[in-house]
């Protein structure tokens, strides 16, 4: 018997990177996994294969998290198959770093829509089911950019800062139904998303990290699983920084 045995988790943006690792580690703890993605079906199928190899069930739920109707249909599909949802990890995100003077309005909208509405909409879609169950764990993936933005990250930082405020507000609203809501704010993690910035500023970035290395996706997933466990009965409304000491530097 493992800690999350027979629970059901939705992980958004689970076709690669941090989301895939979260899906795998939740499955290792006994969760069946609804794997969300927007376009990368091959990546989502690979995640499904890795989860099923652990003996857990999967459901592919392609949906643009920036659309409420798509999120609603996604959660309906999960309820149809599993009849419950215990854990929601709002992980899907995009970065379009650029100075405010040069960023295109479409990129501003894409970053806000995906990173902010993409957390609000799945949360709204699952909340009713979790409230009926009187149980739930919601974990939002923020970023160290919310508290320590780099140059060119204004819109991304604004979206992630709003995600942190939303996390706290949801913790207040959902606590009476035993639904705990927290956020994890990673620094630089080795995934496709950070490839460009790691190539551009490798030495400079590492110099700003007390631990002088980037995080691996598995390290983020570890913390998410800890927050998702039923044994976590008392932590809610927190933003946990996993940034190798970036905020201290
Ligand atoms: P990644 O490797 O680029 O993967 C992003 C995932 O999100 C993919 O599965 C992608 O699926 C999905 N996605 C993007 N837009 C979507 C949408 N509109 N609807 C549904 N799915 C969507 O990114 P990552 O590095 O793993 O990042 C995961 C989270 O960690 C993000 O919230 C990011 O902001 C945060 N984060 C990352 C870092 C870092 O250094 N990597 C640091 C701090 C925070 P498709 O390819 O199918 O679109």
CSV table of C-alpha atoms and ligand atoms in Angstrom, one decimal:
chain,number,residue,atom,x,y,z
A,1,UNK,CA,0.0,0.0,0.0
A,2,UNK,CA,1.5,3.3,-1.0
A,3,UNK,CA,0.7,6.8,0.2
A,4,UNK,CA,-1.6,7.9,-2.7
A,5,UNK,CA,-3.0,4.4,-3.4
A,6,UNK,CA,-6.0,4.4,-5.8
A,7,UNK,CA,-6.2,8.2,-5.8
A,8,UNK,CA,-6.7,10.1,-9.1
A,9,UNK,CA,-4.6,13.0,-10.2
A,10,UNK,CA,-4.8,15.4,-13.1
A,11,UNK,CA,-1.5,16.8,-14.2
A,12,UNK,CA,-1.6,19.7,-16.7
A,13,UNK,CA,1.3,20.0,-19.2
A,14,UNK,CA,2.3,16.4,-18.5
A,15,UNK,CA,3.7,15.6,-22.0
A,16,UNK,CA,7.2,16.5,-21.0
A,17,UNK,CA,9.5,18.3,-18.6
A,18,UNK,CA,8.4,18.9,-15.0
A,19,UNK,CA,4.8,17.7,-15.6
A,20,UNK,CA,5.9,14.3,-16.9
A,21,UNK,CA,8.1,13.7,-13.8
A,22,UNK,CA,5.2,14.7,-11.5
A,23,UNK,CA,2.9,12.2,-13.3
A,24,UNK,CA,5.5,9.5,-12.9
A,25,UNK,CA,6.2,10.2,-9.2
A,26,UNK,CA,2.5,10.4,-8.4
A,27,UNK,CA,2.0,7.1,-10.1
A,28,UNK,CA,4.9,5.6,-8.1
A,29,UNK,CA,2.9,6.5,-5.0
A,30,UNK,CA,-0.2,4.7,-6.4
A,31,UNK,CA,-2.2,7.4,-8.3
A,32,UNK,CA,-4.0,6.9,-11.6
A,33,UNK,CA,-3.1,9.8,-13.8
A,34,UNK,CA,-5.1,12.1,-16.3
A,35,UNK,CA,-2.4,13.4,-18.6
A,36,UNK,CA,-3.1,16.8,-20.0
A,37,UNK,CA,-1.3,18.5,-22.8
A,38,UNK,CA,-2.2,20.9,-25.6
A,39,UNK,CA,-0.4,19.6,-28.8
A,40,UNK,CA,2.3,17.2,-28.0
A,41,UNK,CA,0.4,13.9,-28.3
A,42,UNK,CA,3.6,11.8,-28.8
A,43,UNK,CA,5.0,13.2,-25.6
A,44,UNK,CA,1.8,12.5,-23.7
A,45,UNK,CA,1.7,8.9,-25.0
A,46,UNK,CA,5.3,8.5,-23.8
A,47,UNK,CA,4.2,9.7,-20.3
A,48,UNK,CA,1.3,7.3,-20.4
A,49,UNK,CA,3.6,4.4,-21.2
A,50,UNK,CA,5.9,5.3,-18.3
A,51,UNK,CA,2.9,5.6,-15.9
A,52,UNK,CA,1.3,2.3,-17.1
A,53,UNK,CA,4.7,0.5,-16.7
A,54,UNK,CA,4.2,1.4,-13.0
A,55,UNK,CA,0.9,-0.5,-13.0
A,56,UNK,CA,-1.3,2.6,-12.9
A,57,UNK,CA,-4.2,3.6,-15.2
A,58,UNK,CA,-4.0,6.7,-17.5
A,59,UNK,CA,-6.3,8.9,-19.4
A,60,UNK,CA,-5.1,11.3,-22.1
A,61,UNK,CA,-7.0,14.6,-21.7
A,62,UNK,CA,-5.8,17.0,-24.4
A,63,UNK,CA,-7.1,20.5,-23.6
A,64,UNK,CA,-5.9,24.1,-23.8
A,65,UNK,CA,-5.8,25.1,-20.2
A,66,UNK,CA,-6.5,28.7,-21.3
A,67,UNK,CA,-10.0,27.7,-22.3
A,68,UNK,CA,-12.6,27.2,-19.6
A,69,UNK,CA,-14.9,25.0,-21.7
A,70,UNK,CA,-11.9,22.8,-22.6
A,71,UNK,CA,-11.0,22.5,-18.9
A,72,UNK,CA,-14.6,21.7,-18.1
A,73,UNK,CA,-14.7,18.9,-20.7
A,74,UNK,CA,-11.3,17.6,-19.4
A,75,UNK,CA,-12.6,17.3,-15.9
A,76,UNK,CA,-15.9,15.7,-17.1
A,77,UNK,CA,-13.8,13.1,-19.0
A,78,UNK,CA,-11.8,12.3,-15.8
A,79,UNK,CA,-15.0,12.0,-13.8
A,80,UNK,CA,-16.5,9.7,-16.5
A,81,UNK,CA,-13.5,7.3,-16.3
A,82,UNK,CA,-12.4,7.5,-12.7
A,83,UNK,CA,-15.5,8.9,-10.9
A,84,UNK,CA,-13.3,11.1,-8.6
A,85,UNK,CA,-10.3,13.5,-8.6
A,86,UNK,CA,-8.1,13.8,-5.6
A,87,UNK,CA,-5.1,15.8,-6.8
A,88,UNK,CA,-4.8,18.6,-9.4
A,89,UNK,CA,-1.4,19.8,-10.4
A,90,UNK,CA,-1.6,23.0,-12.4
A,91,UNK,CA,1.8,22.7,-14.1
A,92,UNK,CA,1.2,23.7,-17.8
A,93,UNK,CA,3.0,26.9,-18.6
A,94,UNK,CA,4.8,28.9,-21.3
A,95,UNK,CA,7.5,31.5,-21.3
A,96,UNK,CA,7.9,34.2,-24.0
A,97,UNK,CA,10.7,36.3,-22.4
A,98,UNK,CA,11.1,39.8,-23.9
A,99,UNK,CA,11.5,43.3,-22.7
A,100,UNK,CA,8.2,45.1,-22.4
A,101,UNK,CA,9.1,47.6,-25.1
A,102,UNK,CA,9.5,44.7,-27.6
A,103,UNK,CA,7.0,42.1,-26.6
A,104,UNK,CA,4.1,41.6,-29.0
A,105,UNK,CA,0.6,41.9,-27.6
A,106,UNK,CA,-0.2,38.4,-28.7
A,107,UNK,CA,2.6,37.1,-26.6
A,108,UNK,CA,1.4,39.1,-23.6
A,109,UNK,CA,-2.0,37.5,-24.0
A,110,UNK,CA,-0.6,34.0,-24.5
A,111,UNK,CA,1.6,34.2,-21.4
A,112,UNK,CA,-1.2,35.5,-19.2
A,113,UNK,CA,-3.8,33.2,-20.6
A,114,UNK,CA,-1.7,30.0,-20.3
A,115,UNK,CA,0.0,30.7,-17.0
A,116,UNK,CA,-2.8,32.5,-15.1
A,117,UNK,CA,-6.1,31.5,-16.6
A,118,UNK,CA,-4.5,28.1,-17.1
A,119,UNK,CA,-4.4,27.7,-13.3
A,120,UNK,CA,-7.8,29.3,-12.6
A,121,UNK,CA,-9.8,27.3,-15.1
A,122,UNK,CA,-8.8,23.8,-14.2
A,123,UNK,CA,-9.2,24.7,-10.5
A,124,UNK,CA,-12.7,26.0,-11.1
A,125,UNK,CA,-13.5,22.9,-13.0
A,126,UNK,CA,-12.3,20.4,-10.3
A,127,UNK,CA,-13.3,22.4,-7.2
A,128,UNK,CA,-17.0,21.3,-7.2
A,129,UNK,CA,-16.0,17.6,-7.4
A,130,UNK,CA,-13.4,18.0,-4.6
A,131,UNK,CA,-15.9,19.9,-2.5
A,132,UNK,CA,-18.4,17.1,-2.9
A,133,UNK,CA,-15.7,14.6,-1.9
A,134,UNK,CA,-14.7,16.8,1.0
A,135,UNK,CA,-11.1,16.1,0.0
A,136,UNK,CA,-8.6,17.5,-2.4
A,137,UNK,CA,-5.0,18.6,-2.9
A,138,UNK,CA,-4.2,21.4,-5.5
A,139,UNK,CA,-0.7,22.3,-6.3
A,140,UNK,CA,0.2,25.2,-8.6
A,141,UNK,CA,3.6,25.5,-10.2
A,142,UNK,CA,4.7,29.1,-9.9
A,143,UNK,CA,8.3,30.3,-10.5
A,144,UNK,CA,11.1,32.2,-8.7
A,145,UNK,CA,10.4,34.9,-11.3
A,146,UNK,CA,7.3,35.9,-9.3
A,147,UNK,CA,9.5,37.2,-6.5
A,148,UNK,CA,12.9,37.6,-8.2
A,149,UNK,CA,12.2,38.3,-11.9
A,150,UNK,CA,15.0,38.5,-14.5
A,151,UNK,CA,15.2,41.1,-17.3
A,152,UNK,CA,12.5,40.3,-19.9
A,153,UNK,CA,10.3,38.4,-17.5
A,154,UNK,CA,7.7,41.1,-16.7
A,155,UNK,CA,4.6,39.4,-18.1
A,156,UNK,CA,5.6,35.9,-17.0
A,157,UNK,CA,6.5,37.3,-13.5
A,158,UNK,CA,3.1,39.1,-13.4
A,159,UNK,CA,1.3,35.9,-14.3
A,160,UNK,CA,3.2,33.8,-11.7
A,161,UNK,CA,2.8,36.4,-9.0
A,162,UNK,CA,-1.0,36.3,-9.6
A,163,UNK,CA,-0.9,32.5,-9.4
A,164,UNK,CA,0.7,32.8,-6.0
A,165,UNK,CA,-2.0,35.2,-4.8
A,166,UNK,CA,-4.7,32.9,-6.3
A,167,UNK,CA,-3.1,30.0,-4.4
A,168,UNK,CA,-3.6,31.8,-1.1
A,169,UNK,CA,-7.1,32.9,-1.9
A,170,UNK,CA,-8.1,29.4,-2.9
A,171,UNK,CA,-6.6,28.0,0.3
A,172,UNK,CA,-8.9,30.3,2.2
A,173,UNK,CA,-12.0,29.4,0.1
A,174,UNK,CA,-11.5,25.7,0.1
A,175,UNK,CA,-10.1,24.9,3.5
A,176,UNK,CA,-13.6,24.3,5.0
A,177,UNK,CA,-14.0,21.3,2.6
A,178,UNK,CA,-10.6,19.8,3.4
A,179,UNK,CA,-9.0,20.9,0.1
A,180,UNK,CA,-5.5,22.1,0.6
A,181,UNK,CA,-3.9,24.5,-2.0
A,182,UNK,CA,-0.2,25.2,-2.2
A,183,UNK,CA,2.3,26.4,-4.8
A,184,UNK,CA,5.9,25.4,-5.7
A,185,UNK,CA,8.1,28.1,-7.1
A,186,UNK,CA,11.1,26.5,-8.8
A,187,UNK,CA,14.2,28.4,-10.0
A,188,UNK,CA,15.8,27.2,-13.2
A,189,UNK,CA,14.9,23.6,-14.0
A,190,UNK,CA,16.5,21.5,-16.7
A,191,UNK,CA,13.7,21.2,-19.3
A,192,UNK,CA,12.9,22.4,-22.8
A,193,UNK,CA,11.5,25.7,-21.4
A,194,UNK,CA,14.7,26.8,-19.8
A,195,UNK,CA,17.0,25.6,-22.6
A,196,UNK,CA,17.3,29.0,-24.2
A,197,UNK,CA,18.1,30.9,-21.0
A,198,UNK,CA,20.6,28.2,-19.9
A,199,UNK,CA,22.4,28.5,-23.2
A,200,UNK,CA,22.5,32.3,-23.1
A,201,UNK,CA,23.5,32.9,-19.5
A,202,UNK,CA,24.8,29.6,-18.0
A,203,UNK,CA,27.8,31.0,-16.0
A,204,UNK,CA,25.9,34.2,-14.9
A,205,UNK,CA,22.8,32.2,-13.7
A,206,UNK,CA,24.8,29.6,-11.9
A,207,UNK,CA,26.8,32.3,-10.1
A,208,UNK,CA,23.5,33.6,-8.7
A,209,UNK,CA,22.5,30.3,-7.3
A,210,UNK,CA,23.9,29.4,-3.8
A,211,UNK,CA,24.0,25.7,-4.9
A,212,UNK,CA,25.7,26.5,-8.2
A,213,UNK,CA,23.5,24.1,-10.3
A,214,UNK,CA,20.1,23.9,-11.9
A,215,UNK,CA,17.3,21.8,-10.5
A,216,UNK,CA,16.3,18.5,-12.1
A,217,UNK,CA,12.5,18.0,-12.8
A,218,UNK,CA,12.6,15.1,-10.3
A,219,UNK,CA,13.4,17.4,-7.5
A,220,UNK,CA,10.3,19.6,-8.3
A,221,UNK,CA,8.2,16.5,-8.5
A,222,UNK,CA,9.4,15.2,-5.1
A,223,UNK,CA,8.1,18.4,-3.5
A,224,UNK,CA,4.8,18.3,-5.4
A,225,UNK,CA,4.2,14.7,-4.3
A,226,UNK,CA,4.9,15.6,-0.7
A,227,UNK,CA,2.3,18.3,-0.8
A,228,UNK,CA,-0.2,16.0,-2.5
A,229,UNK,CA,0.0,13.3,0.1
A,230,UNK,CA,-3.0,12.7,2.4
A,231,UNK,CA,-0.4,12.8,5.2
A,232,UNK,CA,-0.1,16.5,4.5
A,233,UNK,CA,-3.0,17.6,6.6
A,234,UNK,CA,-1.9,21.0,7.8
A,235,UNK,CA,0.1,22.9,5.1
A,236,UNK,CA,-2.1,25.2,2.9
A,237,UNK,CA,-1.8,28.6,1.3
A,238,UNK,CA,2.0,28.2,1.1
A,239,UNK,CA,4.5,29.0,-1.7
A,240,UNK,CA,7.5,26.7,-1.4
A,241,UNK,CA,10.6,28.0,-3.1
A,242,UNK,CA,12.8,25.4,-4.7
A,243,UNK,CA,15.4,27.6,-6.2
A,244,UNK,CA,18.9,26.5,-5.0
A,245,UNK,CA,19.1,29.6,-2.9
A,246,UNK,CA,18.4,32.1,-5.8
A,247,UNK,CA,16.3,34.3,-3.6
A,248,UNK,CA,19.1,34.6,-1.0
A,249,UNK,CA,21.8,35.6,-3.5
B,1,LIG,P1,8.0,22.5,-20.8
B,1,LIG,O1,9.1,21.5,-20.8
B,1,LIG,O2,8.0,23.6,-21.8
B,1,LIG,O3,6.6,21.8,-20.8
B,1,LIG,C1,5.4,22.6,-20.8
B,1,LIG,C2,4.2,21.7,-20.8
B,1,LIG,O4,3.0,22.5,-20.7
B,1,LIG,C3,4.1,20.8,-22.0
B,1,LIG,O5,3.5,19.5,-21.6
B,1,LIG,C4,3.0,21.6,-22.8
B,1,LIG,O6,2.3,20.7,-23.7
B,1,LIG,C5,2.2,22.1,-21.7
B,1,LIG,N1,1.4,23.3,-22.2
B,1,LIG,C6,1.8,24.5,-22.6
B,1,LIG,N2,0.8,25.3,-22.9
B,1,LIG,C7,-0.4,24.6,-22.7
B,1,LIG,C8,-1.7,24.8,-22.7
B,1,LIG,N3,-2.2,26.0,-23.2
B,1,LIG,N4,-2.6,23.9,-22.4
B,1,LIG,C9,-2.2,22.7,-22.0
B,1,LIG,N5,-0.9,22.3,-21.8
B,1,LIG,C10,0.0,23.3,-22.2
B,1,LIG,O7,8.0,23.3,-19.4
B,1,LIG,P2,8.5,23.0,-18.0
B,1,LIG,O8,9.9,23.6,-17.8
B,1,LIG,O9,8.3,21.5,-17.7
B,1,LIG,O10,7.5,23.9,-17.1
B,1,LIG,C11,6.5,23.4,-16.3
B,1,LIG,C12,6.0,24.5,-15.4
B,1,LIG,O11,7.1,24.9,-14.5
B,1,LIG,C13,5.5,25.7,-16.0
B,1,LIG,O12,4.4,26.3,-15.3
B,1,LIG,C14,6.7,26.7,-15.9
B,1,LIG,O13,6.3,28.0,-15.9
B,1,LIG,C15,7.2,26.3,-14.5
B,1,LIG,N6,8.6,26.6,-14.3
B,1,LIG,C16,9.6,26.1,-15.1
B,1,LIG,C17,10.9,26.4,-14.8
B,1,LIG,C18,12.1,25.9,-15.7
B,1,LIG,O14,13.2,26.4,-15.5
B,1,LIG,N7,11.9,25.0,-16.6
B,1,LIG,C19,11.3,27.3,-13.8
B,1,LIG,C20,10.2,27.8,-13.0
B,1,LIG,C21,8.9,27.4,-13.2
B,1,LIG,P3,2.3,20.9,-25.3
B,1,LIG,O15,3.7,20.8,-25.7
B,1,LIG,O16,1.4,19.8,-25.8
B,1,LIG,O17,1.7,22.3,-25.5
